[in-house]
């Protein structure tokens, strides 16, 4: 006998609302606090902060530009926080707050938070700038 498991998938409208809230956090609080201006260096330096959806996960990203002579001007993205939708919660929209280790592996820092609680936790996390 197979066991049924009910999961809640994010709708396009929910993703749009959540993405707008995350973009607002980036624009209103994170960028002014951590990246008020771009300061070129001879090493890798941050030039932008942005967010991006990948499936049911929303990543907070810092874009870096290289100042090294051999790859001057090349850019790359480095994630520092991620909201993972908890699909097993069918009543509410809940998210796990994840942070990225130096190894590139994502680790859960907080489990099953509401969107407001999760965004408050992301606001407290210091990006690699």
mmCIF file of the C-alpha atoms, coordinates in Angstrom:
data_MODEL
# 
_entry.id   MODEL 
# 
loop_
_atom_site.group_PDB 
_atom_site.id 
_atom_site.type_symbol 
_atom_site.label_atom_id 
_atom_site.label_alt_id 
_atom_site.label_comp_id 
_atom_site.label_asym_id 
_atom_site.label_entity_id 
_atom_site.label_seq_id 
_atom_site.pdbx_PDB_ins_code 
_atom_site.Cartn_x 
_atom_site.Cartn_y 
_atom_site.Cartn_z 
_atom_site.occupancy 
_atom_site.B_iso_or_equiv 
_atom_site.pdbx_formal_charge 
_atom_site.auth_seq_id 
_atom_site.auth_comp_id 
_atom_site.auth_asym_id 
_atom_site.auth_atom_id 
_atom_site.pdbx_PDB_model_num 
ATOM 1   C CA . UNK A 1 1   ? 0.000  0.000  0.000   1.00 0.00 ? 1   UNK A CA 1 
ATOM 2   C CA . UNK A 1 2   ? 1.372  3.377  -0.980  1.00 0.00 ? 2   UNK A CA 1 
ATOM 3   C CA . UNK A 1 3   ? 1.224  6.294  1.365   1.00 0.00 ? 3   UNK A CA 1 
ATOM 4   C CA . UNK A 1 4   ? 0.100  9.669  0.040   1.00 0.00 ? 4   UNK A CA 1 
ATOM 5   C CA . UNK A 1 5   ? 1.974  12.747 1.084   1.00 0.00 ? 5   UNK A CA 1 
ATOM 6   C CA . UNK A 1 6   ? 0.403  16.141 0.519   1.00 0.00 ? 6   UNK A CA 1 
ATOM 7   C CA . UNK A 1 7   ? 2.700  19.009 -0.351  1.00 0.00 ? 7   UNK A CA 1 
ATOM 8   C CA . UNK A 1 8   ? 2.083  22.689 -1.036  1.00 0.00 ? 8   UNK A CA 1 
ATOM 9   C CA . UNK A 1 9   ? 3.701  24.022 -4.180  1.00 0.00 ? 9   UNK A CA 1 
ATOM 10  C CA . UNK A 1 10  ? 4.288  27.750 -4.563  1.00 0.00 ? 10  UNK A CA 1 
ATOM 11  C CA . UNK A 1 11  ? 1.965  29.353 -7.097  1.00 0.00 ? 11  UNK A CA 1 
ATOM 12  C CA . UNK A 1 12  ? 3.167  31.968 -9.571  1.00 0.00 ? 12  UNK A CA 1 
ATOM 13  C CA . UNK A 1 13  ? 1.300  34.668 -7.612  1.00 0.00 ? 13  UNK A CA 1 
ATOM 14  C CA . UNK A 1 14  ? 2.908  33.609 -4.309  1.00 0.00 ? 14  UNK A CA 1 
ATOM 15  C CA . UNK A 1 15  ? 6.339  33.621 -5.939  1.00 0.00 ? 15  UNK A CA 1 
ATOM 16  C CA . UNK A 1 16  ? 5.716  37.086 -7.391  1.00 0.00 ? 16  UNK A CA 1 
ATOM 17  C CA . UNK A 1 17  ? 4.646  38.521 -4.018  1.00 0.00 ? 17  UNK A CA 1 
ATOM 18  C CA . UNK A 1 18  ? 7.526  36.874 -2.207  1.00 0.00 ? 18  UNK A CA 1 
ATOM 19  C CA . UNK A 1 19  ? 10.041 37.958 -4.864  1.00 0.00 ? 19  UNK A CA 1 
ATOM 20  C CA . UNK A 1 20  ? 8.828  41.546 -4.609  1.00 0.00 ? 20  UNK A CA 1 
ATOM 21  C CA . UNK A 1 21  ? 9.229  41.484 -0.813  1.00 0.00 ? 21  UNK A CA 1 
ATOM 22  C CA . UNK A 1 22  ? 12.752 40.084 -1.142  1.00 0.00 ? 22  UNK A CA 1 
ATOM 23  C CA . UNK A 1 23  ? 13.713 42.660 -3.781  1.00 0.00 ? 23  UNK A CA 1 
ATOM 24  C CA . UNK A 1 24  ? 12.370 45.396 -1.522  1.00 0.00 ? 24  UNK A CA 1 
ATOM 25  C CA . UNK A 1 25  ? 14.548 44.122 1.346   1.00 0.00 ? 25  UNK A CA 1 
ATOM 26  C CA . UNK A 1 26  ? 17.600 44.131 -0.942  1.00 0.00 ? 26  UNK A CA 1 
ATOM 27  C CA . UNK A 1 27  ? 16.924 47.624 -2.316  1.00 0.00 ? 27  UNK A CA 1 
ATOM 28  C CA . UNK A 1 28  ? 15.794 49.316 0.894   1.00 0.00 ? 28  UNK A CA 1 
ATOM 29  C CA . UNK A 1 29  ? 18.019 47.740 3.539   1.00 0.00 ? 29  UNK A CA 1 
ATOM 30  C CA . UNK A 1 30  ? 20.766 45.394 2.356   1.00 0.00 ? 30  UNK A CA 1 
ATOM 31  C CA . UNK A 1 31  ? 22.271 47.453 -0.479  1.00 0.00 ? 31  UNK A CA 1 
ATOM 32  C CA . UNK A 1 32  ? 22.342 50.779 1.410   1.00 0.00 ? 32  UNK A CA 1 
ATOM 33  C CA . UNK A 1 33  ? 23.841 49.091 4.465   1.00 0.00 ? 33  UNK A CA 1 
ATOM 34  C CA . UNK A 1 34  ? 26.414 46.761 2.895   1.00 0.00 ? 34  UNK A CA 1 
ATOM 35  C CA . UNK A 1 35  ? 27.041 48.197 -0.570  1.00 0.00 ? 35  UNK A CA 1 
ATOM 36  C CA . UNK A 1 36  ? 26.420 51.963 -0.551  1.00 0.00 ? 36  UNK A CA 1 
ATOM 37  C CA . UNK A 1 37  ? 29.044 52.430 -3.280  1.00 0.00 ? 37  UNK A CA 1 
ATOM 38  C CA . UNK A 1 38  ? 31.237 50.298 -5.514  1.00 0.00 ? 38  UNK A CA 1 
ATOM 39  C CA . UNK A 1 39  ? 34.900 50.535 -4.532  1.00 0.00 ? 39  UNK A CA 1 
ATOM 40  C CA . UNK A 1 40  ? 37.168 48.920 -7.143  1.00 0.00 ? 40  UNK A CA 1 
ATOM 41  C CA . UNK A 1 41  ? 40.218 47.119 -5.792  1.00 0.00 ? 41  UNK A CA 1 
ATOM 42  C CA . UNK A 1 42  ? 42.995 45.045 -7.264  1.00 0.00 ? 42  UNK A CA 1 
ATOM 43  C CA . UNK A 1 43  ? 41.199 41.936 -5.960  1.00 0.00 ? 43  UNK A CA 1 
ATOM 44  C CA . UNK A 1 44  ? 37.584 40.724 -6.265  1.00 0.00 ? 44  UNK A CA 1 
ATOM 45  C CA . UNK A 1 45  ? 35.148 43.400 -5.113  1.00 0.00 ? 45  UNK A CA 1 
ATOM 46  C CA . UNK A 1 46  ? 31.326 43.520 -4.786  1.00 0.00 ? 46  UNK A CA 1 
ATOM 47  C CA . UNK A 1 47  ? 29.393 45.486 -7.398  1.00 0.00 ? 47  UNK A CA 1 
ATOM 48  C CA . UNK A 1 48  ? 25.748 44.501 -6.827  1.00 0.00 ? 48  UNK A CA 1 
ATOM 49  C CA . UNK A 1 49  ? 23.285 42.589 -4.646  1.00 0.00 ? 49  UNK A CA 1 
ATOM 50  C CA . UNK A 1 50  ? 20.345 40.767 -6.188  1.00 0.00 ? 50  UNK A CA 1 
ATOM 51  C CA . UNK A 1 51  ? 17.894 37.919 -5.710  1.00 0.00 ? 51  UNK A CA 1 
ATOM 52  C CA . UNK A 1 52  ? 16.943 35.025 -7.949  1.00 0.00 ? 52  UNK A CA 1 
ATOM 53  C CA . UNK A 1 53  ? 14.415 32.180 -7.992  1.00 0.00 ? 53  UNK A CA 1 
ATOM 54  C CA . UNK A 1 54  ? 15.508 28.629 -8.683  1.00 0.00 ? 54  UNK A CA 1 
ATOM 55  C CA . UNK A 1 55  ? 12.553 26.291 -8.368  1.00 0.00 ? 55  UNK A CA 1 
ATOM 56  C CA . UNK A 1 56  ? 11.073 26.747 -4.884  1.00 0.00 ? 56  UNK A CA 1 
ATOM 57  C CA . UNK A 1 57  ? 14.230 28.408 -3.541  1.00 0.00 ? 57  UNK A CA 1 
ATOM 58  C CA . UNK A 1 58  ? 14.971 32.140 -3.485  1.00 0.00 ? 58  UNK A CA 1 
ATOM 59  C CA . UNK A 1 59  ? 18.668 33.047 -3.296  1.00 0.00 ? 59  UNK A CA 1 
ATOM 60  C CA . UNK A 1 60  ? 20.213 36.293 -2.074  1.00 0.00 ? 60  UNK A CA 1 
ATOM 61  C CA . UNK A 1 61  ? 23.321 36.907 -4.171  1.00 0.00 ? 61  UNK A CA 1 
ATOM 62  C CA . UNK A 1 62  ? 26.315 39.236 -4.221  1.00 0.00 ? 62  UNK A CA 1 
ATOM 63  C CA . UNK A 1 63  ? 27.845 39.919 -7.641  1.00 0.00 ? 63  UNK A CA 1 
ATOM 64  C CA . UNK A 1 64  ? 31.607 40.394 -7.654  1.00 0.00 ? 64  UNK A CA 1 
ATOM 65  C CA . UNK A 1 65  ? 33.926 41.870 -10.278 1.00 0.00 ? 65  UNK A CA 1 
ATOM 66  C CA . UNK A 1 66  ? 37.538 40.836 -10.628 1.00 0.00 ? 66  UNK A CA 1 
ATOM 67  C CA . UNK A 1 67  ? 40.291 43.390 -10.322 1.00 0.00 ? 67  UNK A CA 1 
ATOM 68  C CA . UNK A 1 68  ? 43.044 40.866 -11.010 1.00 0.00 ? 68  UNK A CA 1 
ATOM 69  C CA . UNK A 1 69  ? 45.112 41.709 -14.113 1.00 0.00 ? 69  UNK A CA 1 
ATOM 70  C CA . UNK A 1 70  ? 44.649 38.307 -15.772 1.00 0.00 ? 70  UNK A CA 1 
ATOM 71  C CA . UNK A 1 71  ? 40.810 38.440 -15.679 1.00 0.00 ? 71  UNK A CA 1 
ATOM 72  C CA . UNK A 1 72  ? 40.132 42.133 -15.177 1.00 0.00 ? 72  UNK A CA 1 
ATOM 73  C CA . UNK A 1 73  ? 36.438 43.017 -15.286 1.00 0.00 ? 73  UNK A CA 1 
ATOM 74  C CA . UNK A 1 74  ? 35.027 39.470 -15.236 1.00 0.00 ? 74  UNK A CA 1 
ATOM 75  C CA . UNK A 1 75  ? 32.033 39.053 -12.936 1.00 0.00 ? 75  UNK A CA 1 
ATOM 76  C CA . UNK A 1 76  ? 30.692 36.163 -10.891 1.00 0.00 ? 76  UNK A CA 1 
ATOM 77  C CA . UNK A 1 77  ? 27.876 35.584 -8.405  1.00 0.00 ? 77  UNK A CA 1 
ATOM 78  C CA . UNK A 1 78  ? 28.205 34.288 -4.857  1.00 0.00 ? 78  UNK A CA 1 
ATOM 79  C CA . UNK A 1 79  ? 25.132 33.281 -2.862  1.00 0.00 ? 79  UNK A CA 1 
ATOM 80  C CA . UNK A 1 80  ? 25.091 33.993 0.844   1.00 0.00 ? 80  UNK A CA 1 
ATOM 81  C CA . UNK A 1 81  ? 21.507 33.301 1.945   1.00 0.00 ? 81  UNK A CA 1 
ATOM 82  C CA . UNK A 1 82  ? 18.603 31.289 0.593   1.00 0.00 ? 82  UNK A CA 1 
ATOM 83  C CA . UNK A 1 83  ? 14.945 30.789 1.470   1.00 0.00 ? 83  UNK A CA 1 
ATOM 84  C CA . UNK A 1 84  ? 13.777 27.223 0.868   1.00 0.00 ? 84  UNK A CA 1 
ATOM 85  C CA . UNK A 1 85  ? 10.021 26.721 0.722   1.00 0.00 ? 85  UNK A CA 1 
ATOM 86  C CA . UNK A 1 86  ? 8.853  24.042 3.160   1.00 0.00 ? 86  UNK A CA 1 
ATOM 87  C CA . UNK A 1 87  ? 6.494  22.057 0.941   1.00 0.00 ? 87  UNK A CA 1 
ATOM 88  C CA . UNK A 1 88  ? 5.310  19.742 3.723   1.00 0.00 ? 88  UNK A CA 1 
ATOM 89  C CA . UNK A 1 89  ? 3.471  22.625 5.414   1.00 0.00 ? 89  UNK A CA 1 
ATOM 90  C CA . UNK A 1 90  ? 0.135  22.643 3.604   1.00 0.00 ? 90  UNK A CA 1 
ATOM 91  C CA . UNK A 1 91  ? -1.524 25.237 5.857   1.00 0.00 ? 91  UNK A CA 1 
ATOM 92  C CA . UNK A 1 92  ? 1.001  28.081 5.821   1.00 0.00 ? 92  UNK A CA 1 
ATOM 93  C CA . UNK A 1 93  ? 3.832  29.347 3.674   1.00 0.00 ? 93  UNK A CA 1 
ATOM 94  C CA . UNK A 1 94  ? 6.939  28.442 5.668   1.00 0.00 ? 94  UNK A CA 1 
ATOM 95  C CA . UNK A 1 95  ? 10.606 28.765 4.746   1.00 0.00 ? 95  UNK A CA 1 
ATOM 96  C CA . UNK A 1 96  ? 13.937 27.404 5.903   1.00 0.00 ? 96  UNK A CA 1 
ATOM 97  C CA . UNK A 1 97  ? 16.686 30.030 6.049   1.00 0.00 ? 97  UNK A CA 1 
ATOM 98  C CA . UNK A 1 98  ? 19.888 28.636 4.596   1.00 0.00 ? 98  UNK A CA 1 
ATOM 99  C CA . UNK A 1 99  ? 23.432 29.997 4.509   1.00 0.00 ? 99  UNK A CA 1 
ATOM 100 C CA . UNK A 1 100 ? 26.240 29.001 2.205   1.00 0.00 ? 100 UNK A CA 1 
ATOM 101 C CA . UNK A 1 101 ? 29.462 27.690 3.648   1.00 0.00 ? 101 UNK A CA 1 
ATOM 102 C CA . UNK A 1 102 ? 32.848 28.454 2.139   1.00 0.00 ? 102 UNK A CA 1 
ATOM 103 C CA . UNK A 1 103 ? 32.694 24.965 0.603   1.00 0.00 ? 103 UNK A CA 1 
ATOM 104 C CA . UNK A 1 104 ? 29.641 25.929 -1.464  1.00 0.00 ? 104 UNK A CA 1 
ATOM 105 C CA . UNK A 1 105 ? 27.336 23.647 0.527   1.00 0.00 ? 105 UNK A CA 1 
ATOM 106 C CA . UNK A 1 106 ? 24.074 25.107 1.863   1.00 0.00 ? 106 UNK A CA 1 
ATOM 107 C CA . UNK A 1 107 ? 23.242 24.605 5.562   1.00 0.00 ? 107 UNK A CA 1 
ATOM 108 C CA . UNK A 1 108 ? 19.942 25.243 7.307   1.00 0.00 ? 108 UNK A CA 1 
ATOM 109 C CA . UNK A 1 109 ? 20.247 27.980 9.898   1.00 0.00 ? 109 UNK A CA 1 
ATOM 110 C CA . UNK A 1 110 ? 16.547 28.380 10.806  1.00 0.00 ? 110 UNK A CA 1 
ATOM 111 C CA . UNK A 1 111 ? 13.656 26.008 10.106  1.00 0.00 ? 111 UNK A CA 1 
ATOM 112 C CA . UNK A 1 112 ? 10.004 26.581 9.194   1.00 0.00 ? 112 UNK A CA 1 
ATOM 113 C CA . UNK A 1 113 ? 9.718  30.361 9.555   1.00 0.00 ? 113 UNK A CA 1 
ATOM 114 C CA . UNK A 1 114 ? 7.034  32.605 8.115   1.00 0.00 ? 114 UNK A CA 1 
ATOM 115 C CA . UNK A 1 115 ? 8.115  34.949 5.334   1.00 0.00 ? 115 UNK A CA 1 
ATOM 116 C CA . UNK A 1 116 ? 8.352  37.916 7.730   1.00 0.00 ? 116 UNK A CA 1 
ATOM 117 C CA . UNK A 1 117 ? 10.466 35.935 10.199  1.00 0.00 ? 117 UNK A CA 1 
ATOM 118 C CA . UNK A 1 118 ? 12.678 34.563 7.415   1.00 0.00 ? 118 UNK A CA 1 
ATOM 119 C CA . UNK A 1 119 ? 13.305 38.018 5.920   1.00 0.00 ? 119 UNK A CA 1 
ATOM 120 C CA . UNK A 1 120 ? 14.187 39.355 9.384   1.00 0.00 ? 120 UNK A CA 1 
ATOM 121 C CA . UNK A 1 121 ? 16.780 36.581 9.725   1.00 0.00 ? 121 UNK A CA 1 
ATOM 122 C CA . UNK A 1 122 ? 18.218 37.307 6.263   1.00 0.00 ? 122 UNK A CA 1 
ATOM 123 C CA . UNK A 1 123 ? 18.467 40.982 7.208   1.00 0.00 ? 123 UNK A CA 1 
ATOM 124 C CA . UNK A 1 124 ? 20.620 39.982 10.217  1.00 0.00 ? 124 UNK A CA 1 
ATOM 125 C CA . UNK A 1 125 ? 22.965 37.862 8.091   1.00 0.00 ? 125 UNK A CA 1 
ATOM 126 C CA . UNK A 1 126 ? 26.085 39.679 6.912   1.00 0.00 ? 126 UNK A CA 1 
ATOM 127 C CA . UNK A 1 127 ? 26.799 39.190 3.192   1.00 0.00 ? 127 UNK A CA 1 
ATOM 128 C CA . UNK A 1 128 ? 30.369 38.581 1.977   1.00 0.00 ? 128 UNK A CA 1 
ATOM 129 C CA . UNK A 1 129 ? 31.093 42.150 0.907   1.00 0.00 ? 129 UNK A CA 1 
# 
